[in-house]
XYZ file of C-alpha atoms in Angstrom:
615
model
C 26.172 40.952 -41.257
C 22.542 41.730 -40.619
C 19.432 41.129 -43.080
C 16.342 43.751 -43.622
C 14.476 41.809 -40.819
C 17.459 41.864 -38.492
C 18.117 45.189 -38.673
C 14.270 46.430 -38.969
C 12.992 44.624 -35.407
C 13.070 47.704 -33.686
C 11.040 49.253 -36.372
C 8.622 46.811 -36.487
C 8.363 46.920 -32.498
C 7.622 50.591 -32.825
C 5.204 50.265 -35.490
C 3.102 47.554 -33.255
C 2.737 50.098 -30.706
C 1.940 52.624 -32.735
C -1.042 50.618 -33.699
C -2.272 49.790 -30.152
C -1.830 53.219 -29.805
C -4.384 54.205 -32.112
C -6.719 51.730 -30.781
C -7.084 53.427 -27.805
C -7.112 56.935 -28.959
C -10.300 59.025 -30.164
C -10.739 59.733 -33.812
C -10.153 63.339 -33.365
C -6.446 62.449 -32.237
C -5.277 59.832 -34.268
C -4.220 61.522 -37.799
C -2.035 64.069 -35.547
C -0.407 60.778 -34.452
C -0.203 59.221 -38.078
C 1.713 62.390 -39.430
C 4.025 63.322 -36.703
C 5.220 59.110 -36.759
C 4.903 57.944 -40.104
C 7.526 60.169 -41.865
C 9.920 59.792 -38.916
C 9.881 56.011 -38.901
C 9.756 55.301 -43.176
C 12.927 57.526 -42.599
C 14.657 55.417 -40.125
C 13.689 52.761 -42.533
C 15.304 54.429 -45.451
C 18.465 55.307 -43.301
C 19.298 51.590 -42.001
C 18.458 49.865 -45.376
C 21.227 52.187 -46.480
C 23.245 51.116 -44.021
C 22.739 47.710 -44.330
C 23.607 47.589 -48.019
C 26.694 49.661 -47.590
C 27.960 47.264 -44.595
C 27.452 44.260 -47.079
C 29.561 46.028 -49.865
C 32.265 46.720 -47.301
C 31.898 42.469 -45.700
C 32.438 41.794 -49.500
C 34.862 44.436 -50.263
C 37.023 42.682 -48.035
C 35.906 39.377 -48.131
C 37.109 39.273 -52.202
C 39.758 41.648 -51.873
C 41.898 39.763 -48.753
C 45.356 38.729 -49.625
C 44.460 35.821 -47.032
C 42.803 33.001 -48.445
C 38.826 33.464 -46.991
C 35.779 30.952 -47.444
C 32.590 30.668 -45.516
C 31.225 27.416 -44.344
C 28.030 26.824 -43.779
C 26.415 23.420 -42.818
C 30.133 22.036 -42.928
C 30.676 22.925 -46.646
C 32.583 25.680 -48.258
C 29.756 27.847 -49.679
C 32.153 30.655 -51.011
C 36.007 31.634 -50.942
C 37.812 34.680 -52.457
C 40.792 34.527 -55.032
C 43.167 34.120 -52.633
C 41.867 31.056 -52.040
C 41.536 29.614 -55.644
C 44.829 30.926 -56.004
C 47.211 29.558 -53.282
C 45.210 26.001 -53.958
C 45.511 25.995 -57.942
C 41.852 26.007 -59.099
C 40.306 27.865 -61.614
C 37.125 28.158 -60.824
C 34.982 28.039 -57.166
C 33.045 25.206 -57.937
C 35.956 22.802 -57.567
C 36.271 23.894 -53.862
C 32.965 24.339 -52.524
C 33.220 21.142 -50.462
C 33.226 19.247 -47.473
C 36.631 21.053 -45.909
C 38.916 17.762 -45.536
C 37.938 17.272 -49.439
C 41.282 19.975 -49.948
C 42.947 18.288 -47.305
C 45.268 14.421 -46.753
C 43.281 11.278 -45.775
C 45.167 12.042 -42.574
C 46.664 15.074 -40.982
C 49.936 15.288 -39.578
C 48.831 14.221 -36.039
C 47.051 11.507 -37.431
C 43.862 11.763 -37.137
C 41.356 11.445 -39.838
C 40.944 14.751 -41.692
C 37.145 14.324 -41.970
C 36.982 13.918 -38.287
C 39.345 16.355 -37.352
C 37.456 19.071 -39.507
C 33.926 18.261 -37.975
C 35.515 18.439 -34.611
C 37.273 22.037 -35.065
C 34.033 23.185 -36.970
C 31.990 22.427 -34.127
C 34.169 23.853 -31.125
C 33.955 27.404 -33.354
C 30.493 27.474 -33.260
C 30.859 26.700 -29.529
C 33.661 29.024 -28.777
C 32.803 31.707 -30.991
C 36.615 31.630 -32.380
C 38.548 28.725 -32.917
C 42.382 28.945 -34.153
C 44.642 25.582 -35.164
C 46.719 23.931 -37.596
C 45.381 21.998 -40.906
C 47.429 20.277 -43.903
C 45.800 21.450 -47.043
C 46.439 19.799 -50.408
C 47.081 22.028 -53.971
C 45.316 20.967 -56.992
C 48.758 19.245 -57.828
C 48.500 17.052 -54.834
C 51.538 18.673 -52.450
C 50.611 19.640 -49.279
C 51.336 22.860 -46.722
C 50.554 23.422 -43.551
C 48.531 26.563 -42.401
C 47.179 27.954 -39.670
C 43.287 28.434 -39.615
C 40.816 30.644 -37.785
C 37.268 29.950 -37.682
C 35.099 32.597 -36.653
C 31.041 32.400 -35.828
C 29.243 34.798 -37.947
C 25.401 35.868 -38.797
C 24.925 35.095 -42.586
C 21.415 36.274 -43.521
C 19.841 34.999 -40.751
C 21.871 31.913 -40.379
C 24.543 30.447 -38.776
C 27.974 30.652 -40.622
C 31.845 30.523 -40.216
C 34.145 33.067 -41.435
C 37.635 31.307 -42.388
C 40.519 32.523 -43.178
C 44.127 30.701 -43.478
C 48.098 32.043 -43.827
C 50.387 29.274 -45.387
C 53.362 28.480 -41.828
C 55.327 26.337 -43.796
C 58.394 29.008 -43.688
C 57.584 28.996 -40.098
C 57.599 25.510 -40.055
C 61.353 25.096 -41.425
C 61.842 27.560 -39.176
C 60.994 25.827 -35.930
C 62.446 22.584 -37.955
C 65.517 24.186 -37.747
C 65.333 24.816 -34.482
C 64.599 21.584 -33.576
C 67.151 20.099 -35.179
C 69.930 22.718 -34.037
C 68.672 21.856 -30.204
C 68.173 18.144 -30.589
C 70.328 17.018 -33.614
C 74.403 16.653 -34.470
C 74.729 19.195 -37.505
C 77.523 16.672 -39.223
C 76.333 13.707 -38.760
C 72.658 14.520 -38.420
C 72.391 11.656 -35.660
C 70.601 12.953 -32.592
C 72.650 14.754 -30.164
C 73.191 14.843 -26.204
C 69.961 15.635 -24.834
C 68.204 13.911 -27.480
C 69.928 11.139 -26.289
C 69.214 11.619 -22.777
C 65.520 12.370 -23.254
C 65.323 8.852 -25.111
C 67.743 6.974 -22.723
C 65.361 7.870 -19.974
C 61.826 7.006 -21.699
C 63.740 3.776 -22.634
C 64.514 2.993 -18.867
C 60.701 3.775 -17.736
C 59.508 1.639 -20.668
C 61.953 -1.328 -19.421
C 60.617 -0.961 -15.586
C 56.973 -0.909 -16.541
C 57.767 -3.986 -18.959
C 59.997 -5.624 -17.371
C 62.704 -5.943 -19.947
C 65.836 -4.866 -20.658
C 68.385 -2.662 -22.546
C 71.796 -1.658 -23.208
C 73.900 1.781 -23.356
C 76.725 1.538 -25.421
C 79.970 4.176 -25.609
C 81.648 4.076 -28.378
C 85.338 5.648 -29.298
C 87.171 5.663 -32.428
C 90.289 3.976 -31.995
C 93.157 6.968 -32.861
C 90.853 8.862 -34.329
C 92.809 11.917 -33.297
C 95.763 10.959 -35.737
C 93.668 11.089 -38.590
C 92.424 14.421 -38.052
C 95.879 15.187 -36.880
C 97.888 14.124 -40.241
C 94.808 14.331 -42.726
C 93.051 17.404 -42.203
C 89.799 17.758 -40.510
C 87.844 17.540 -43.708
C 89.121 13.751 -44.068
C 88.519 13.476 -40.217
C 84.559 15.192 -40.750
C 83.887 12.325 -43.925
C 85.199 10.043 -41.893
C 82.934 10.681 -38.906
C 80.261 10.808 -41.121
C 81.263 7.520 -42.753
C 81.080 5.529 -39.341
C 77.789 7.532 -38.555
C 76.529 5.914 -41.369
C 77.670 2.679 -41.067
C 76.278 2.585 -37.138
C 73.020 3.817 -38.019
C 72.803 1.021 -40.483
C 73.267 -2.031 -38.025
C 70.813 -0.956 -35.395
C 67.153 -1.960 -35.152
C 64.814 0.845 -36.088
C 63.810 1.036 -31.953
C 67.364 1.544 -31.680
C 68.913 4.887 -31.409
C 72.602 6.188 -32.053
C 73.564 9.509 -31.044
C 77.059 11.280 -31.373
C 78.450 12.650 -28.150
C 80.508 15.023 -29.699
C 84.229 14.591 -30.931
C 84.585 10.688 -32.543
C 82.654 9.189 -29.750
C 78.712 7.822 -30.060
C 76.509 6.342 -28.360
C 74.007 3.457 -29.126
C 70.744 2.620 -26.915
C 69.587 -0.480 -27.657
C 65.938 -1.229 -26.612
C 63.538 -4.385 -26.330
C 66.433 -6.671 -25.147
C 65.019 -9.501 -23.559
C 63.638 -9.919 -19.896
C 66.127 -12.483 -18.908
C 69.686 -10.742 -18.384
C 72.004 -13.538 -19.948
C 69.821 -13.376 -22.606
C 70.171 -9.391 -23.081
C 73.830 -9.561 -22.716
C 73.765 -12.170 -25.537
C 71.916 -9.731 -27.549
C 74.009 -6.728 -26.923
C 76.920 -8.471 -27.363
C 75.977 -9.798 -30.985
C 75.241 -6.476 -32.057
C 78.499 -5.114 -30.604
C 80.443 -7.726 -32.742
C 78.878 -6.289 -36.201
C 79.660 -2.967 -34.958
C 83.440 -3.771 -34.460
C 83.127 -5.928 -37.479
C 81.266 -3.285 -39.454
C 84.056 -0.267 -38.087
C 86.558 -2.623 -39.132
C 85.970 -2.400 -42.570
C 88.406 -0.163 -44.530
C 86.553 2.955 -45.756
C 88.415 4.796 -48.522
C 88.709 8.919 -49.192
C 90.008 10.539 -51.814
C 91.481 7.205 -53.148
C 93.089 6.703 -49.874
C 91.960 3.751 -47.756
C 91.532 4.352 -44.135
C 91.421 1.143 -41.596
C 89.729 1.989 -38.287
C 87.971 0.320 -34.901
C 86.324 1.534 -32.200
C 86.094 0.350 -28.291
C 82.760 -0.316 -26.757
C 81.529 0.173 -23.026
C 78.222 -1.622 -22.424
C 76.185 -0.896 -19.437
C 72.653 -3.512 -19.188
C 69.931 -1.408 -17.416
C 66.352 -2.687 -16.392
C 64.640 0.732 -15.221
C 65.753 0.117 -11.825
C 69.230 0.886 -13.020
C 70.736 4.172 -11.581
C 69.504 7.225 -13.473
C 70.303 7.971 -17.318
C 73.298 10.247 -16.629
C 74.852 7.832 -13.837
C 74.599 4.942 -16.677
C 76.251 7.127 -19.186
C 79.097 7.168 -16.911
C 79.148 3.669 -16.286
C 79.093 2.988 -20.329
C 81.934 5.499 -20.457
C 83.961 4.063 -17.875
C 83.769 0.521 -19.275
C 84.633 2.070 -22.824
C 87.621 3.016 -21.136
C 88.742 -0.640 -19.736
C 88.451 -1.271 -23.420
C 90.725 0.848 -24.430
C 92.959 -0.401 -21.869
C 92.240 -4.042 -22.757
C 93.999 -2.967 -26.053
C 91.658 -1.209 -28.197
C 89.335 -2.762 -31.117
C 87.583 -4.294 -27.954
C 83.838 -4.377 -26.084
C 83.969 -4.299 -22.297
C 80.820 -4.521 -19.849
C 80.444 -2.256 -16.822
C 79.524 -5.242 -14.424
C 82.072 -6.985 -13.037
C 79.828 -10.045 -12.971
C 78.957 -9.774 -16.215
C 82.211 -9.091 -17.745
C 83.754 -12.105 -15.803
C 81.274 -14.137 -17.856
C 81.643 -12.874 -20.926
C 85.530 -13.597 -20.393
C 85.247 -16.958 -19.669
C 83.103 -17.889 -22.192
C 85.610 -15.786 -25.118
C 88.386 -18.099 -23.388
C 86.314 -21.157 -23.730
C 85.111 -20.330 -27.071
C 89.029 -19.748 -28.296
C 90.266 -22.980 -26.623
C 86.966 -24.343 -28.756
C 88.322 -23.176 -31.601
C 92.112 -24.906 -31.083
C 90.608 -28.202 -29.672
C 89.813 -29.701 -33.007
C 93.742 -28.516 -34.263
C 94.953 -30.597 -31.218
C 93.361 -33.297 -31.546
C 91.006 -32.753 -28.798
C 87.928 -33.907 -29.789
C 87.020 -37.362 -29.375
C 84.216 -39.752 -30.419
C 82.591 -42.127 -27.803
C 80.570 -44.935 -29.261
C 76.811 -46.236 -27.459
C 75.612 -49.507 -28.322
C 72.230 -50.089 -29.868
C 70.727 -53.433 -29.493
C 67.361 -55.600 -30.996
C 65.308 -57.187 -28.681
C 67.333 -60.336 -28.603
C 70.253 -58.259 -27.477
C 72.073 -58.433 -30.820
C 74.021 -55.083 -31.560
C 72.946 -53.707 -34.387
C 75.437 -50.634 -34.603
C 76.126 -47.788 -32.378
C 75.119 -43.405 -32.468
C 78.760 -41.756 -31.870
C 78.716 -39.220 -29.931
C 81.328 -36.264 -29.474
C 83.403 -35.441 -26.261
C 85.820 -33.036 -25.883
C 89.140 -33.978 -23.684
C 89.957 -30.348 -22.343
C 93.448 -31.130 -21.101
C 92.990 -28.864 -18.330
C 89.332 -29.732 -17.681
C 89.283 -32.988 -18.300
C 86.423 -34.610 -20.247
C 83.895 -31.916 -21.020
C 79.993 -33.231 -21.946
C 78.185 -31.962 -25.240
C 76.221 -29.886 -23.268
C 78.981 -27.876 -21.979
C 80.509 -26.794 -25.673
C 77.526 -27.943 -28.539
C 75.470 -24.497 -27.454
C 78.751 -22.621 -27.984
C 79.445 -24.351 -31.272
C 75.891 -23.725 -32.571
C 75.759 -19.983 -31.653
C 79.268 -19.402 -32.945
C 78.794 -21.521 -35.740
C 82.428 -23.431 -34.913
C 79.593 -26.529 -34.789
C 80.109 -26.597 -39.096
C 83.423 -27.492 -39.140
C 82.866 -29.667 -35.909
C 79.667 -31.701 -37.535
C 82.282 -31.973 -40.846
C 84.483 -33.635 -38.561
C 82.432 -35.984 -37.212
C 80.743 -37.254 -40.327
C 84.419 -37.738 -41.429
C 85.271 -39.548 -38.287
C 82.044 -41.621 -38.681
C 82.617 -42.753 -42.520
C 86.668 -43.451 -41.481
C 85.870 -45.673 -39.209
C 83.301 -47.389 -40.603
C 84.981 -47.630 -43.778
C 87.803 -49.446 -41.105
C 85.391 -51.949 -39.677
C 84.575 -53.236 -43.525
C 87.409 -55.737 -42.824
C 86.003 -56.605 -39.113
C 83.794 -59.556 -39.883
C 82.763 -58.716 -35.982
C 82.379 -55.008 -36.884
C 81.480 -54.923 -40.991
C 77.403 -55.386 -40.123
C 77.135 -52.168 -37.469
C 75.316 -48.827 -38.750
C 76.606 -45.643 -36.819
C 73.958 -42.865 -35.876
C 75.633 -39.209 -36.323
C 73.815 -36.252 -34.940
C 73.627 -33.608 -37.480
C 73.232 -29.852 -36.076
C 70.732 -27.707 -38.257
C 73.441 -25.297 -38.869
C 75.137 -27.655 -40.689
C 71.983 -29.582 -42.514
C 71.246 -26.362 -44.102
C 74.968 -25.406 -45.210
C 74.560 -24.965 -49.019
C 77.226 -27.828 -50.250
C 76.253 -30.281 -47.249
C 74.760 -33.065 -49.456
C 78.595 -32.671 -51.550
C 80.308 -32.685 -48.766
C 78.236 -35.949 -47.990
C 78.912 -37.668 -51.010
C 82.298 -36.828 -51.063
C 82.604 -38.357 -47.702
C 81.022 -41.663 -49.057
C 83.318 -41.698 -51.999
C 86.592 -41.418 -50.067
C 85.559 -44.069 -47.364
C 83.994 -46.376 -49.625
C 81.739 -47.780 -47.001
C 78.397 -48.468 -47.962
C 75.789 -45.245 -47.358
C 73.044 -47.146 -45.457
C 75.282 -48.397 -42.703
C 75.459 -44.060 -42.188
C 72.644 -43.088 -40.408
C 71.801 -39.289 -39.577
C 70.170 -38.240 -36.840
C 67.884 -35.018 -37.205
C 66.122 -33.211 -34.479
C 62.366 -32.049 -34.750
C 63.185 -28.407 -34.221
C 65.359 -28.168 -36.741
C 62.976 -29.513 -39.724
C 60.319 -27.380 -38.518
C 62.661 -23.720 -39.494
C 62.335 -24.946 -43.136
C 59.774 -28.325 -43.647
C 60.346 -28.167 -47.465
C 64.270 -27.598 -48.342
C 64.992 -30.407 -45.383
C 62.664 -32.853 -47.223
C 64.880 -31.916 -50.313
C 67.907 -32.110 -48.999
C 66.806 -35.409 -46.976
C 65.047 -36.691 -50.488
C 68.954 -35.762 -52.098
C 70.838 -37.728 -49.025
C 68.481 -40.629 -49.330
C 69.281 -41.076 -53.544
C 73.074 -41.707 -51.742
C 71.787 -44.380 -49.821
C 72.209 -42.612 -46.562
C 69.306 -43.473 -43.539
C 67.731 -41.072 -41.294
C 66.347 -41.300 -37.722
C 64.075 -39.164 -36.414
C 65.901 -38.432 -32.423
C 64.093 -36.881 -29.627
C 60.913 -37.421 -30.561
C 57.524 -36.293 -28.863
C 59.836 -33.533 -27.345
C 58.943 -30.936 -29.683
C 55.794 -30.259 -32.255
C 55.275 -33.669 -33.195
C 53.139 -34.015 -35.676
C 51.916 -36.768 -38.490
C 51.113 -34.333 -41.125
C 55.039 -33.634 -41.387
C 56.412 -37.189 -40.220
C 54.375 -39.435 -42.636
C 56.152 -36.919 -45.151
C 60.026 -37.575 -44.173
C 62.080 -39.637 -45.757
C 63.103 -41.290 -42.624
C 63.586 -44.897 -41.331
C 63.407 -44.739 -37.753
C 61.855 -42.850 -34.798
C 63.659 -42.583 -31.693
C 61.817 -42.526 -28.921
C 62.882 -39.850 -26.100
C 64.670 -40.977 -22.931
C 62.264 -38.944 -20.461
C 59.689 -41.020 -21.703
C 60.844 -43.970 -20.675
C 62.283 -43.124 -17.745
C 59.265 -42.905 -15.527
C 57.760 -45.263 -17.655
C 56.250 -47.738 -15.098
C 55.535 -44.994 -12.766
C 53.717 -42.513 -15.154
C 50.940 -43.716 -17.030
C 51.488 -41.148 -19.449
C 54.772 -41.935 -20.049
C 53.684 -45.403 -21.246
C 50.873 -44.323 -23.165
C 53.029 -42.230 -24.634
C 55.535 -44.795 -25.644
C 52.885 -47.477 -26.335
C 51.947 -44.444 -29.068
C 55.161 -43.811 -30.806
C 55.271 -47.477 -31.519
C 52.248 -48.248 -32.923
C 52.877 -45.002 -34.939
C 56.305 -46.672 -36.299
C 54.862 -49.710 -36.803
C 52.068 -48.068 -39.147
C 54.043 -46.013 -40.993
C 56.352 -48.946 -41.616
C 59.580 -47.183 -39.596
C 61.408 -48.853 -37.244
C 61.642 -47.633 -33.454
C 64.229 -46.935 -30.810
C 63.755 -46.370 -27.064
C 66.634 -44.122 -25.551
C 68.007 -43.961 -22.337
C 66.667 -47.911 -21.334
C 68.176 -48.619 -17.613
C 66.681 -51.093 -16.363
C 65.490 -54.805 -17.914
C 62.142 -53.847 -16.687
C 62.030 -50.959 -18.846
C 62.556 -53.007 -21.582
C 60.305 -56.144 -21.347
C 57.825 -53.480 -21.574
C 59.303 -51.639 -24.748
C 59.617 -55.169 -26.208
C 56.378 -56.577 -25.648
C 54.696 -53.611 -27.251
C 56.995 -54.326 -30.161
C 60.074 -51.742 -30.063
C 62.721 -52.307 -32.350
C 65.957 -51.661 -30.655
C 66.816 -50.341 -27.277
C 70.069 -47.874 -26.325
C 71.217 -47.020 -22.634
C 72.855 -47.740 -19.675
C 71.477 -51.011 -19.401
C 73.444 -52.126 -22.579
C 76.440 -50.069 -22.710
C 77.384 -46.320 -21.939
C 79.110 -44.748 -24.508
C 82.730 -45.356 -24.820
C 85.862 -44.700 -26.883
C 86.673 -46.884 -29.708
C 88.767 -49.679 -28.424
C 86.074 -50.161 -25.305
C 83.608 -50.283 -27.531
C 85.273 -53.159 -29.859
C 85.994 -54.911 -26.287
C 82.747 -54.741 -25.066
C 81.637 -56.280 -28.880
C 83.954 -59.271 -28.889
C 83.162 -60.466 -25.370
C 79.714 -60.385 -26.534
C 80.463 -63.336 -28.939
């Protein structure tokens, strides 16, 4: 639209020379002038003023009358909007809307970026560009929210510069292209993403593990006779069923995690983030895999009927420098397969290496579990001695006599037995073991003065029932508590400082003694210690190993004693070799000394020899 003055310029321009027209003429010429002009121009006048007014009605006409919602902005407010407008957002009356635009709008829009900024931003590239078209959330009155799509056009208002607005409500366009989407991208039974979604994902996932230098696995999955089910049920049962495991899947994973379904009763999971080591990853992969089966395994009932199922499971570890996404499909697939052949119910990895590894360590975890049943396990017994060489009792310490591999060292099997958690009924044993024997060296006079040191894992420390299984220990043996002495780790207090203090606080009412092992190895700190119930600190082996070659080292040491002395605890050096070694423990006033230079550890009836010929 244009105003009076707009539309009158040329007017006025004419009128201007008309007057330095008259300045130069004679007298006798102007008034010809002045009556041939005048009425010609005060008509042009009279024409556009009509004009003008009649192209306002019409802006208005359709302005108020648009079935669009319309509104004009000026200065970044809503100055006006038609009924359309009031109607389609719930108000009543125009006030409530005259407003800063993102004022009708989310905090956020759907892209997420700030509405306020967002609307300043398309505001301003309309005024730039003349016309501007996008997509804006809007909020109703009643708070729910639609998208549209909005055109901003630059207009003349009066004089000043305005936008011209108007909206149409997408959202059935929206479901629409939602539909779409999900038709192209998704599995219409299961809703899980499909194929290509799949691939699309599997191949960010590899260029996010190259640039980061992680890992993660591909993982084919295949329902176990799936195919009979559908055969002798129906494919109704078959579809719930499907479903069902979907489900079930979908639960275990991470949320970066994806599972797709292939097609048929076979899916695929993509697990991301693994860790950059590849042991580690395969560790990871293959934890999850064992809910999965476990999870599978569970019997899932339709129509009153139970249904038991399992799956097989090809795994294929890729770093980004893997071979591309469909090449490690195949490789998932193909190890699926040797899972199937392996007998079903089973996970499989596509590397050779890899899979040789994870065999031998399920063989060495089942002969684990049967080596306690056959008497396998073993206890060997290391001396601890005062300063004057007295033995003062011993720390028993497991062994496992593999009857093929002879005697295998905790190191070999206690990392198994923690991450399996076979190391609960292991520790049980030994504390049993422990309070047997010592309850059998009662009628020793030689033997009825020793303590024995047991490790204790933090698996088991935290077992709800361990301080009953304690007592109940104590009660059948009939040995006294104190002569039991428990050896915790740092590590392990620090995953729950207050329930360890309990259960230590619960132990100690029994009579039972604790020693602090391994100490300075960890997060050693007096804020915690001067808090735990213990008696003694034992002071770490690679401490005093170097001890008169590293000045640390014996600074170090020097330290933990003068701590134990302070705090009124008792301390023992570890791993003492050589009588040099400890003269210098001694002099700075260590307790008790255990190592090589005493005694390695030994089975029972070496260990009651090497006593006795002691005196």
């Amino acid at each position: 639209m244009k105003d009076d003055r707009t539309i009158a310029t040329p007017l006025a321009d004419r009128l201007l020379e008309l007057r330095d027209e008259i300045g130069r003429l004679p007298d006798a010429e102007i008034r010809p002038l002045m009556e041939q002009e005048l009425p010609r121009l005060a008509q042009q006048i009279r024409l556009r003023t009509f004009h003008l007014h009649h192209s306002e009605k019409r802006f208005r006409d359709v302005f108020d009358n648009s079935p669009d919602p319309c509104w004009l902005i000026e200065e970044g407010q809503f100055t006006d909007c038609n009924q359309a407008a009031l109607a389609i957002l719930g108000y009543a009356r125009r006030e409530d809307i005259l407003q800063h635009p993102a004022r009708l709008s989310p905090e956020y829009q759907p892209d997420g970026r700030s509405s306020f900024e967002k609307a300043d931003e398309m505001m301003k590239r309309a005024f730039c560009e003349g016309v501007h078209r996008f997509e804006w959330e809007h909020r109703r009155a009643d708070g729910s929210c639609f998208p549209a799509e909005v055109t901003l056009a630059r207009i003349d208002l009066q004089g000043r510069d305005a936008l011209y607005c108007i909206w149409r409500d997408i959202t059935n366009r929206k479901q629409i292209e939602q539909q779409a989407f999900d038709l192209a991208y998704f599995d219409p039974l299961t809703h899980l993403p499909n194929r290509r979604l799949l691939h699309d994902r599997l191949e960010q996932a590899m260029a996010t593990t190259e640039r980061s230098g992680g890992h993660g696995a591909l993982v084919y999955l295949d329902l176990d006779h799936f195919k009979v089910i559908n055969d002798t049920r129906g494919h109704d049962i078959g579809d719930r069923l499907l479903v069902e495991m979907a489900g079930r899947l979908d639960a275990i994973v991470r949320k970066s995690d994806t599972v797709a379904r292939m097609g048929g009763d076979e899916f695929v999971l993509l697990l991301q983030q693994l860790d950059p080591e590849a042991e580690a990853a395969v560790g990871q992969a293959r934890r999850i895999c064992e809910k999965v089966l476990a999870e599978l395994a569970r019997p899932c009932v339709l129509d009153d009927v139970p249904y038991q199922s399992s799956a097989s499971l090809g795994i294929a570890l890729f770093d980004g420098r893997t071979a591309d996404a469909s090449e490690l499909l195949k490789r998932a697939d193909q190890a699926m397969y040797q899972a199937k052949d392996a007998g079903r119910n089973a996970m499989r990895y596509f590397d050779p290496s890899i899979q040789a590894g994870i065999s031998a360590r399920a063989a060495f975890e089942l002969e684990l579990r049967v080596a306690q049943a056959r008497d396998e396990l073993v206890l060997h017994f290391q001396p601890q001695v005062d300063a004057g060489g007295r033995c003062l009792g011993v720390e028993a310490l497991i062994r496992w006599n593999h009857p093929q591999r002879g005697m295998v060292p905790p190191l070999d099997f206690i990392p198994l037995a923690e991450d399996t958690g076979l190391i609960i009924g292991i520790g049980h044993w030994v504390l049993e073991q422990a309070c047997n024997i010592l309850g059998a060296w009662q009628n020793d006079p030689v033997m009825a003065t020793l303590s024995m040191a047991v490790n204790v894992s933090a698996r088991q420390f935290y077992q709800p029932g361990f301080v009953q299984d304690v007592r109940a220990l104590l009660q059948a043996s009939g040995i006294e508590p104190a002569r039991l002495k428990m050896e915790i780790t740092e590590s392990m207090l620090l995953d729950n400082i207050e329930q360890a203090i309990a259960t230590m606080d619960e132990l100690r009412q029994l009579g039972v003694c604790f020693s602090l092992d391994d100490f300075g190895t960890g997060y050693s700190s007096l804020n915690y210690v001067k808090r735990l119930p213990i008696d003694q600190i034992k002071i770490d082996k690679s401490f005093v190993h170097d001890i008169h070659t590293d000045a640390n080292d014996a600074v170090i040491c020097r330290a933990v004693i003068a701590m134990g002395r302070s705090l009124g605890l008792s301390t023992l050096a570890e791993g003492v070799e050589t009588p040099q070694q400890w003269d210098f423990l001694a002099r700075e006033g260590c307790d008790a000394a255990q190592g090589y230079l005493y005694g390695r550890p030994m089975p029972l009836p070496a260990f009651s020899s090497w006593l006795r010929q002691r005196g």
